[in-house]
């Protein structure tokens, strides 16, 4: 797998200035795939300077036609090399190959076309019409302008989705960007840097991609006064640190954080089908999705039946080699993440829970960071495994006592990212959906993920929205020009 391991700074592919590299690991085999450039503070300083100059000293922010052209070029170039990107994504992320035809690769690449179209059609100015505030005749125009330099910091679980959901709208809006991808998935971003360099007309400095094994290089983006907006996706704990650091220079922050979403099964639903669907949703990509519905809320009278149905489905899905098209649940990203998930499984037992299936590392294969898809039963919503994000293939089944109780339990969480409701009576389903305090909800199997649909969280799941019109406007400032009329 020939791979780019350079940084993209000021339009050039360069090694880290200190000459350092760090290993990137295949989580399915624990083998070293190769090495990525390990940027330090000097490299990040140059990348921020390059972005600042590209924004301040060129026409990029005013030339919508150039931006639309470059974004369409990038989408097409990525599609031309999609098989290479697919191989990297499966190898570096441990992502099941089947998911790369959707949210893990193809849909985010196609989403660049959506933001290009949006920028082309967007009403950048709005005339508010004549008025005479304080008796002074005035013509007023609202102008939408890019924020300036965007620092984008991203995690490893869906690297292309999250990288492109930031790069696309930030660039379409006219900003210059410095992207700092996660240390676990540097190649996914570095290869995009190579494609930008080789096949697109983005002016130097408009996009900079800085891989590093050191989290402090990401923190630099949150502190540097030359950065106007930080767009961050990752854990709530890191999001809190980003917000604090950004407060010193009053940067705008856009945060996509953790989740502990509820899948609510009403008493008139097809319970076995609903439980099987909930199990599949959490086994997918070994549960490493912020919006996965990891709490299954079922009618108390049918609790045991629900645990059985979810466990049968989870065991049937199992886990496997991510290169196998039939695999839904691959490995976790790292030994550290597997240790964390195992820690939560021990906590579940210590708090009085039991496993409907799974419960730890499989004996085979002996390599790869696998965890058996696991159903936890016998605990309430106050258990730690019901309150904290595990980020593994682990579903906790909780009993509810009717629609209002299900809403209460679902909302009794520090998070508010996503959710699901299933039932037959549409009025009851709508009643529940309208009361869930979350950014997205799947009702009776509806799919909320799409480039034109806003995604983001309530409460400690984040601030702002990614994708859709709202996700584009996150990267814009609003200016009012008031002209005196003679
Ligand atoms: P993480 O918070 O550990 O790291 C995310 C990124 O932040 C990495 O690039 C890391 O290098 C960087 N970073 C670490 N410390 C930093 C600091 N002080 N300042 C600036 N940057 C810093 O998250 P992770 O383990 O890579 O990803 C998993 C988490 O991401 C989960 O909690 C998951 O829910 C969340 N996530 C949320 C969404 C969403 O859209 N809401 C999507 C995917 C993942």
Coordinates of C-alpha atoms and ligand atoms in Angstrom, one line a residue:
X1 CA 0.0 0.0 0.0
X2 CA 2.1 3.0 -1.2
X3 CA 1.2 5.8 1.1
X4 CA 1.7 9.5 1.6
X5 CA 3.3 10.3 5.0
X6 CA 3.9 14.0 4.4
X7 CA 2.3 17.1 5.9
X8 CA 0.5 19.5 3.6
X9 CA 1.7 23.1 4.5
X10 CA 1.4 26.1 2.3
X11 CA 0.7 23.9 -0.8
X12 CA 3.7 21.7 -0.4
X13 CA 4.0 18.1 0.8
X14 CA 6.7 18.3 3.5
X15 CA 8.2 16.0 6.2
X16 CA 7.9 17.1 9.8
X17 CA 10.5 19.8 10.5
X18 CA 12.2 17.7 13.2
X19 CA 12.3 14.7 10.8
X20 CA 10.1 12.7 13.2
X21 CA 7.5 10.0 12.3
X22 CA 5.2 7.8 14.3
X23 CA 3.7 4.4 13.6
X24 CA 0.2 3.8 12.4
X25 CA -1.2 0.4 13.4
X26 CA -3.7 -2.0 11.7
X27 CA -6.2 -2.6 14.6
X28 CA -7.3 -5.9 13.0
X29 CA -3.8 -7.4 13.0
X30 CA -1.8 -5.2 15.5
X31 CA 0.8 -4.9 12.8
X32 CA 2.5 -1.6 11.9
X33 CA 1.2 -0.4 8.6
X34 CA 3.9 2.3 8.2
X35 CA 4.8 5.7 9.5
X36 CA 3.3 9.2 9.4
X37 CA 4.9 12.6 9.7
X38 CA 5.0 13.6 13.4
X39 CA 4.5 17.4 13.4
X40 CA 5.7 19.5 16.3
X41 CA 4.8 23.0 17.4
X42 CA 7.0 24.6 14.7
X43 CA 5.1 22.8 12.0
X44 CA 1.8 23.8 13.4
X45 CA 3.0 27.4 13.7
X46 CA 3.9 27.4 10.0
X47 CA 0.6 25.8 9.0
X48 CA -1.4 28.5 10.9
X49 CA 0.7 31.2 9.4
X50 CA 0.1 29.8 5.9
X51 CA -3.6 29.7 6.4
X52 CA -3.7 33.2 7.8
X53 CA -1.8 34.6 4.8
X54 CA -4.0 32.6 2.4
X55 CA -7.1 34.2 4.0
X56 CA -5.8 37.7 4.5
X57 CA -3.7 38.2 1.4
X58 CA -5.5 36.4 -1.5
X59 CA -8.9 36.5 -3.1
X60 CA -9.9 33.0 -1.9
X61 CA -12.5 34.3 0.6
X62 CA -14.2 36.4 -2.2
X63 CA -13.9 34.1 -5.1
X64 CA -16.9 31.7 -4.8
X65 CA -16.5 30.4 -8.3
X66 CA -12.9 29.2 -7.6
X67 CA -13.9 27.6 -4.4
X68 CA -16.8 25.7 -6.0
X69 CA -14.4 24.6 -8.8
X70 CA -11.8 23.3 -6.3
X71 CA -14.3 21.5 -4.2
X72 CA -15.8 19.7 -7.2
X73 CA -12.3 18.9 -8.4
X74 CA -11.5 17.4 -5.0
X75 CA -14.6 15.3 -5.0
X76 CA -13.8 14.0 -8.5
X77 CA -10.1 13.3 -7.6
X78 CA -11.1 11.4 -4.4
X79 CA -13.5 9.3 -6.5
X80 CA -10.8 8.6 -9.0
X81 CA -8.7 7.2 -6.1
X82 CA -11.5 5.7 -4.1
X83 CA -10.2 2.2 -4.0
X84 CA -6.8 3.3 -2.6
X85 CA -8.7 5.4 0.1
X86 CA -10.9 2.4 0.8
X87 CA -7.9 0.1 1.4
X88 CA -6.3 2.7 3.8
X89 CA -9.6 3.2 5.6
X90 CA -10.2 -0.5 6.2
X91 CA -6.5 -1.1 7.2
X92 CA -6.0 2.0 9.4
X93 CA -9.4 2.5 11.0
X94 CA -10.4 -1.2 11.2
X95 CA -13.6 -0.2 9.5
X96 CA -15.7 -3.0 8.0
X97 CA -15.3 -2.6 4.2
X98 CA -19.1 -2.6 3.8
X99 CA -19.3 0.7 5.6
X100 CA -16.9 2.4 3.2
X101 CA -19.7 2.4 0.6
X102 CA -21.7 4.6 2.9
X103 CA -20.8 6.8 5.9
X104 CA -17.2 5.7 6.3
X105 CA -16.0 7.0 2.8
X106 CA -18.4 7.3 -0.2
X107 CA -21.1 9.5 1.3
X108 CA -18.7 12.1 2.8
X109 CA -16.8 12.3 -0.5
X110 CA -20.1 12.9 -2.3
X111 CA -21.0 15.4 0.3
X112 CA -18.3 17.7 -1.0
X113 CA -20.5 18.1 -4.1
X114 CA -23.4 19.1 -1.9
X115 CA -21.5 22.0 -0.3
X116 CA -20.1 23.1 -3.6
X117 CA -23.7 23.4 -4.9
X118 CA -24.8 25.1 -1.7
X119 CA -22.0 27.8 -2.0
X120 CA -22.9 28.4 -5.6
X121 CA -26.6 29.0 -5.0
X122 CA -26.2 30.7 -1.6
X123 CA -27.6 34.2 -1.0
X124 CA -24.5 35.9 0.3
X125 CA -26.2 39.2 0.7
X126 CA -29.8 40.1 1.9
X127 CA -31.4 43.5 1.4
X128 CA -33.4 44.4 4.5
X129 CA -35.2 47.1 2.6
X130 CA -35.4 50.8 3.3
X131 CA -35.9 52.1 6.8
X132 CA -35.3 55.3 8.8
X133 CA -33.9 54.5 12.2
X134 CA -33.8 57.7 14.3
X135 CA -35.3 59.5 11.3
X136 CA -32.3 58.8 9.1
X137 CA -33.2 57.2 5.8
X138 CA -30.9 54.1 5.5
X139 CA -30.4 51.2 3.1
X140 CA -29.4 48.1 5.0
X141 CA -27.7 45.0 3.7
X142 CA -26.8 41.8 5.6
X143 CA -23.6 40.3 4.2
X144 CA -22.4 36.7 5.1
X145 CA -18.7 36.4 5.2
X146 CA -16.2 33.6 6.1
X147 CA -14.9 33.6 9.7
X148 CA -11.2 33.5 8.7
X149 CA -8.9 30.7 9.8
X150 CA -10.5 27.5 10.9
X151 CA -8.7 25.0 13.1
X152 CA -10.3 21.6 12.6
X153 CA -9.5 18.8 15.1
X154 CA -10.9 15.4 14.5
X155 CA -11.2 11.8 15.9
X156 CA -10.4 8.4 14.4
X157 CA -13.8 6.6 14.3
X158 CA -15.2 8.0 11.0
X159 CA -12.2 10.0 9.8
X160 CA -13.4 10.9 6.3
X161 CA -16.9 11.7 7.4
X162 CA -15.7 14.1 10.1
X163 CA -12.7 15.5 8.1
X164 CA -14.9 16.3 5.0
X165 CA -17.9 17.5 7.1
X166 CA -15.5 20.2 8.4
X167 CA -13.3 20.9 5.3
X168 CA -16.2 21.0 2.9
X169 CA -18.3 23.7 4.4
X170 CA -15.4 25.7 5.9
X171 CA -13.7 25.9 2.5
X172 CA -17.0 26.5 0.6
X173 CA -17.7 29.4 2.9
X174 CA -14.3 31.0 2.1
X175 CA -12.2 30.2 5.1
X176 CA -8.7 28.8 5.2
X177 CA -8.3 25.6 7.2
X178 CA -5.7 23.8 9.3
X179 CA -6.8 20.2 9.8
X180 CA -5.2 18.2 12.7
X181 CA -6.5 14.6 12.4
X182 CA -6.4 12.0 15.2
X183 CA -3.1 10.2 16.0
X184 CA -4.7 6.8 15.4
X185 CA -5.7 7.6 11.7
X186 CA -3.0 9.9 10.2
X187 CA -2.9 8.2 6.8
X188 CA -6.6 8.8 6.0
X189 CA -6.0 12.5 6.2
X190 CA -2.4 12.6 4.8
X191 CA -3.6 10.7 1.7
X192 CA -6.3 13.4 1.1
X193 CA -3.5 16.0 1.4
X194 CA -1.6 14.2 -1.3
X195 CA -4.6 14.1 -3.6
X196 CA -5.3 17.9 -2.9
X197 CA -1.6 18.6 -3.8
X198 CA -1.5 16.4 -6.9
X199 CA -5.0 17.0 -8.5
X200 CA -6.6 20.3 -7.4
X201 CA -6.2 24.0 -7.8
X202 CA -6.6 25.0 -4.1
X203 CA -4.2 27.9 -3.6
X204 CA -1.3 27.3 -1.3
X205 CA -2.1 27.7 2.4
X206 CA -5.9 27.4 1.9
X207 CA -5.8 23.8 3.2
X208 CA -3.1 22.6 5.6
X209 CA -3.0 19.1 7.0
X210 CA -0.8 18.5 10.0
X211 CA -0.5 14.9 11.4
X212 CA 1.0 14.4 14.8
X213 CA 1.2 11.9 17.6
X214 CA 1.1 14.7 20.1
X215 CA -2.3 16.0 21.3
X216 CA -0.7 19.3 22.2
X217 CA -0.3 20.1 18.5
X218 CA -4.1 20.1 18.3
X219 CA -4.3 22.2 21.5
X220 CA -2.1 24.8 19.7
X221 CA -5.0 25.5 17.3
X222 CA -7.3 26.3 20.2
X223 CA -4.8 28.8 21.7
X224 CA -3.3 30.6 18.7
X225 CA -4.7 34.1 18.2
X226 CA -4.5 33.8 14.4
X227 CA -7.2 31.1 14.5
X228 CA -10.7 32.5 14.4
X229 CA -12.8 29.3 14.9
X230 CA -12.1 25.9 16.3
X231 CA -14.2 23.1 14.8
X232 CA -13.8 20.1 17.1
X233 CA -15.1 16.5 17.1
X234 CA -14.1 14.2 19.9
X235 CA -14.8 13.3 23.5
X236 CA -16.7 15.6 25.8
X237 CA -13.7 15.8 28.1
X238 CA -11.5 17.1 25.3
X239 CA -14.3 19.3 24.1
X240 CA -14.4 21.0 27.5
X241 CA -10.6 21.6 27.3
X242 CA -11.0 23.0 23.8
X243 CA -13.7 25.4 25.0
X244 CA -11.6 26.6 28.0
X245 CA -8.5 27.1 25.8
X246 CA -10.4 28.9 23.1
X247 CA -12.0 31.3 25.6
X248 CA -8.7 33.2 26.1
X249 CA -8.9 34.6 22.6
X250 CA -12.8 34.5 22.4
X251 CA -12.7 32.1 19.5
X252 CA -15.9 30.7 18.1
X253 CA -16.1 27.0 19.0
X254 CA -18.1 24.4 17.2
X255 CA -18.2 21.1 19.2
X256 CA -19.4 17.6 18.2
X257 CA -18.9 15.5 21.3
X258 CA -20.0 12.2 22.9
X259 CA -23.4 10.5 23.3
X260 CA -25.4 7.9 25.2
X261 CA -28.4 7.8 23.0
X262 CA -31.6 5.8 23.8
X263 CA -33.5 3.4 21.5
X264 CA -37.1 3.5 22.8
X265 CA -39.4 0.5 22.1
X266 CA -43.0 1.3 22.8
X267 CA -45.4 -1.5 24.0
X268 CA -47.2 -1.7 20.6
X269 CA -43.9 -2.2 18.7
X270 CA -42.7 -5.4 17.1
X271 CA -40.4 -6.1 20.0
X272 CA -38.1 -8.8 18.6
X273 CA -37.5 -6.9 15.4
X274 CA -36.8 -3.7 17.3
X275 CA -34.3 -5.4 19.6
X276 CA -32.5 -7.0 16.7
X277 CA -32.3 -3.7 14.9
X278 CA -31.0 -1.9 18.1
X279 CA -28.4 -4.7 18.5
X280 CA -27.2 -4.3 14.9
X281 CA -26.9 -0.6 15.3
X282 CA -24.6 -0.9 18.3
X283 CA -22.5 -3.9 16.9
X284 CA -21.7 -1.8 13.7
X285 CA -18.1 -0.7 13.6
X286 CA -17.6 -2.2 17.0
X287 CA -19.9 0.4 18.6
X288 CA -17.4 3.2 17.8
X289 CA -20.0 5.8 16.8
X290 CA -21.0 8.8 18.8
X291 CA -24.6 8.7 17.7
X292 CA -25.2 5.0 18.2
X293 CA -28.2 4.1 20.4
X294 CA -26.4 2.3 23.2
X295 CA -29.3 2.2 25.7
X296 CA -32.2 0.0 24.7
X297 CA -35.4 1.0 26.6
X298 CA -38.1 -1.7 26.6
X299 CA -41.5 -2.3 28.3
X300 CA -40.9 -3.8 31.8
X301 CA -43.4 -6.6 31.2
X302 CA -41.3 -7.9 28.3
X303 CA -37.8 -7.2 29.6
X304 CA -36.6 -10.8 29.6
X305 CA -37.9 -11.3 26.1
X306 CA -36.1 -8.1 24.9
X307 CA -32.8 -9.2 26.5
X308 CA -33.1 -12.5 24.7
X309 CA -33.9 -11.0 21.4
X310 CA -31.1 -8.5 21.5
X311 CA -28.6 -11.1 22.7
X312 CA -29.6 -13.6 20.0
X313 CA -29.1 -10.8 17.4
X314 CA -25.8 -9.6 18.8
X315 CA -24.4 -13.2 19.0
X316 CA -25.5 -13.8 15.4
X317 CA -23.7 -10.7 14.2
X318 CA -20.5 -11.6 16.0
X319 CA -17.3 -9.9 15.0
X320 CA -14.9 -10.4 12.2
X321 CA -12.2 -9.4 9.8
X322 CA -13.0 -5.9 8.5
X323 CA -11.9 -6.8 4.9
X324 CA -14.7 -9.4 4.8
X325 CA -17.7 -7.8 3.1
X326 CA -20.0 -9.7 5.5
X327 CA -18.5 -8.2 8.6
X328 CA -20.5 -5.6 10.5
X329 CA -18.4 -5.5 13.7
X330 CA -14.6 -5.2 13.3
X331 CA -12.0 -4.5 15.9
X332 CA -11.7 -1.5 18.2
X333 CA -9.2 1.1 17.2
X334 CA -6.4 0.4 19.8
X335 CA -5.4 -1.7 22.8
X336 CA -6.1 1.4 25.0
X337 CA -9.7 1.6 23.7
X338 CA -10.2 -2.2 24.2
X339 CA -8.9 -1.9 27.8
X340 CA -11.3 0.9 28.4
X341 CA -14.3 -1.2 27.1
X342 CA -13.2 -4.2 29.2
X343 CA -13.0 -1.9 32.2
X344 CA -16.7 -0.9 31.6
X345 CA -17.7 -4.6 31.3
X346 CA -16.1 -5.3 34.7
X347 CA -18.0 -2.3 36.2
X348 CA -21.3 -3.7 34.8
X349 CA -20.7 -6.9 36.7
X350 CA -19.5 -5.1 39.8
X351 CA -22.7 -3.0 39.8
X352 CA -24.9 -6.2 39.7
X353 CA -25.4 -6.5 35.9
X354 CA -25.2 -9.7 33.8
X355 CA -24.3 -10.4 30.2
X356 CA -27.0 -11.6 27.8
X357 CA -24.2 -12.4 25.4
X358 CA -20.5 -11.6 25.0
X359 CA -18.7 -10.0 27.9
X360 CA -15.0 -9.7 26.9
X361 CA -12.2 -10.5 24.5
X362 CA -12.7 -13.5 22.2
X363 CA -10.1 -16.3 22.5
X364 CA -9.7 -16.2 18.7
X365 CA -8.2 -14.5 16.9
X366 CA -5.2 -14.0 19.1
X367 CA -4.3 -10.7 17.5
X368 CA -6.5 -7.7 16.7
X369 CA -8.3 -5.4 19.2
X370 CA -11.6 -7.3 19.2
X371 CA -14.4 -7.4 21.8
X372 CA -17.4 -9.7 21.6
X373 CA -20.6 -7.8 20.9
X374 CA -22.2 -7.6 24.4
X375 CA -25.6 -7.2 25.9
X376 CA -25.8 -6.0 29.5
X377 CA -29.0 -6.7 31.5
X378 CA -30.2 -6.2 35.0
X379 CA -29.2 -2.6 35.5
X380 CA -31.1 0.7 35.7
X381 CA -30.4 4.0 34.1
X382 CA -28.3 5.1 37.1
X383 CA -25.6 2.4 36.4
X384 CA -22.3 3.8 35.0
X385 CA -22.7 1.7 31.8
X386 CA -26.0 3.5 31.2
X387 CA -24.6 7.0 31.9
X388 CA -21.1 7.0 30.4
X389 CA -20.0 6.6 26.8
X390 CA -18.3 3.2 26.3
X391 CA -17.5 3.4 22.6
X392 CA -17.6 -0.3 22.1
X393 CA -20.1 -3.0 20.9
X394 CA -22.0 -2.9 24.1
X395 CA -25.8 -2.5 24.5
X396 CA -27.4 -1.9 27.9
X397 CA -31.1 -3.0 28.2
X398 CA -33.2 -0.9 30.6
X399 CA -36.9 -1.4 31.6
X400 CA -39.4 1.4 31.2
X401 CA -43.0 1.8 32.6
X402 CA -44.8 3.4 29.7
X403 CA -44.3 6.2 27.2
X404 CA -43.7 9.1 29.7
X405 CA -41.3 7.0 31.8
X406 CA -39.4 6.1 28.6
X407 CA -39.0 9.8 27.8
X408 CA -37.9 10.5 31.3
X409 CA -35.2 7.8 31.2
X410 CA -34.1 8.7 27.7
X411 CA -33.6 12.4 28.7
X412 CA -32.0 11.5 32.1
X413 CA -28.5 11.7 30.5
X414 CA -25.8 14.4 30.4
X415 CA -25.8 13.8 26.6
X416 CA -28.3 14.6 23.9
X417 CA -26.9 13.5 20.5
X418 CA -29.3 11.0 19.0
X419 CA -32.2 8.6 19.6
X420 CA -34.7 6.2 18.1
X421 CA -38.4 5.5 18.8
X422 CA -40.4 2.5 17.4
X423 CA -44.1 1.8 17.8
X424 CA -47.3 1.4 15.8
X425 CA -49.5 4.2 17.1
X426 CA -48.2 7.2 15.2
X427 CA -49.6 9.7 17.7
X428 CA -47.7 8.0 20.6
X429 CA -44.5 7.7 18.6
X430 CA -44.7 11.4 17.7
X431 CA -45.5 12.3 21.3
X432 CA -42.3 10.6 22.4
X433 CA -40.1 11.9 19.6
X434 CA -41.1 15.5 20.2
X435 CA -40.1 15.2 23.9
X436 CA -36.6 13.7 23.4
X437 CA -33.9 16.3 24.0
X438 CA -31.5 15.2 21.2
X439 CA -30.2 16.6 17.9
X440 CA -31.4 13.7 15.7
X441 CA -34.1 11.0 16.1
X442 CA -34.8 7.9 14.0
X443 CA -38.5 7.2 14.0
X444 CA -39.6 3.8 12.9
X445 CA -36.4 3.2 11.0
X446 CA -36.0 6.7 9.4
X447 CA -32.4 7.6 8.4
X448 CA -31.2 11.0 9.6
X449 CA -27.6 10.8 8.1
X450 CA -27.3 12.8 4.9
X451 CA -25.0 15.6 3.6
X452 CA -28.0 18.0 3.4
X453 CA -29.3 17.2 7.0
X454 CA -28.0 18.9 10.1
X455 CA -26.3 16.8 12.7
X456 CA -25.3 17.7 16.3
X457 CA -26.1 17.5 19.9
X458 CA -28.0 19.0 22.8
X459 CA -26.6 19.3 26.3
X460 CA -23.0 17.9 26.7
X461 CA -23.1 16.4 23.2
X462 CA -22.0 19.6 21.7
X463 CA -22.6 23.1 20.3
X464 CA -23.7 23.8 16.8
X465 CA -24.6 21.7 13.8
X466 CA -22.5 19.9 11.1
X467 CA -23.7 19.3 7.5
X468 CA -26.7 20.8 5.8
X469 CA -27.3 24.5 5.5
X470 CA -26.8 24.9 9.3
X471 CA -23.4 23.2 9.0
X472 CA -22.4 25.6 6.2
X473 CA -23.5 28.7 8.1
X474 CA -21.5 27.7 11.2
X475 CA -18.5 28.9 9.2
X476 CA -19.9 32.3 8.4
X477 CA -19.9 35.7 10.1
X478 CA -22.7 38.2 9.7
X479 CA -22.0 41.8 8.8
X480 CA -24.6 44.5 8.5
X481 CA -23.8 47.4 6.1
X482 CA -26.1 50.5 6.7
X483 CA -25.8 53.1 3.9
X484 CA -27.2 56.6 4.5
X485 CA -29.6 57.6 1.7
X486 CA -29.6 61.2 0.5
Ligands
LIG1 P1 -10.4 12.6 21.7 O1 -11.2 13.7 22.3 O2 -9.5 11.9 22.6 O3 -9.5 13.2 20.5 C1 -10.1 13.9 19.4 C2 -9.1 14.8 18.8 O4 -8.7 15.8 19.7 C3 -7.8 14.1 18.4 O5 -7.4 14.6 17.1 C4 -6.8 14.5 19.5 O6 -5.5 14.5 19.1 C5 -7.3 15.9 19.8 N1 -7.0 16.4 21.1 C6 -6.7 15.8 22.3 N2 -6.5 16.6 23.3 C7 -6.7 17.9 22.8 C8 -6.7 19.2 23.3 N3 -6.4 19.4 24.6 N4 -6.9 20.2 22.5 C9 -7.2 20.1 21.2 N5 -7.2 18.8 20.6 C10 -7.0 17.8 21.4 O7 -11.5 11.7 21.0 P2 -11.2 10.3 20.3 O8 -10.9 9.3 21.4 O9 -10.2 10.5 19.2 O10 -12.7 10.0 19.7 C11 -13.7 9.4 20.4 C12 -14.7 10.4 20.9 O11 -15.1 11.3 19.9 C13 -15.9 9.8 21.5 O12 -16.2 10.4 22.7 C14 -17.0 10.1 20.5 O13 -18.3 10.2 21.0 C15 -16.6 11.4 19.9 N6 -17.1 11.6 18.6 C16 -18.1 12.5 18.5 C17 -18.7 12.7 17.3 C18 -19.8 13.7 17.1 O14 -20.1 14.1 16.0 N7 -20.5 14.1 18.1 C19 -18.3 12.0 16.2 C20 -17.2 11.1 16.3 C21 -16.7 10.9 17.6

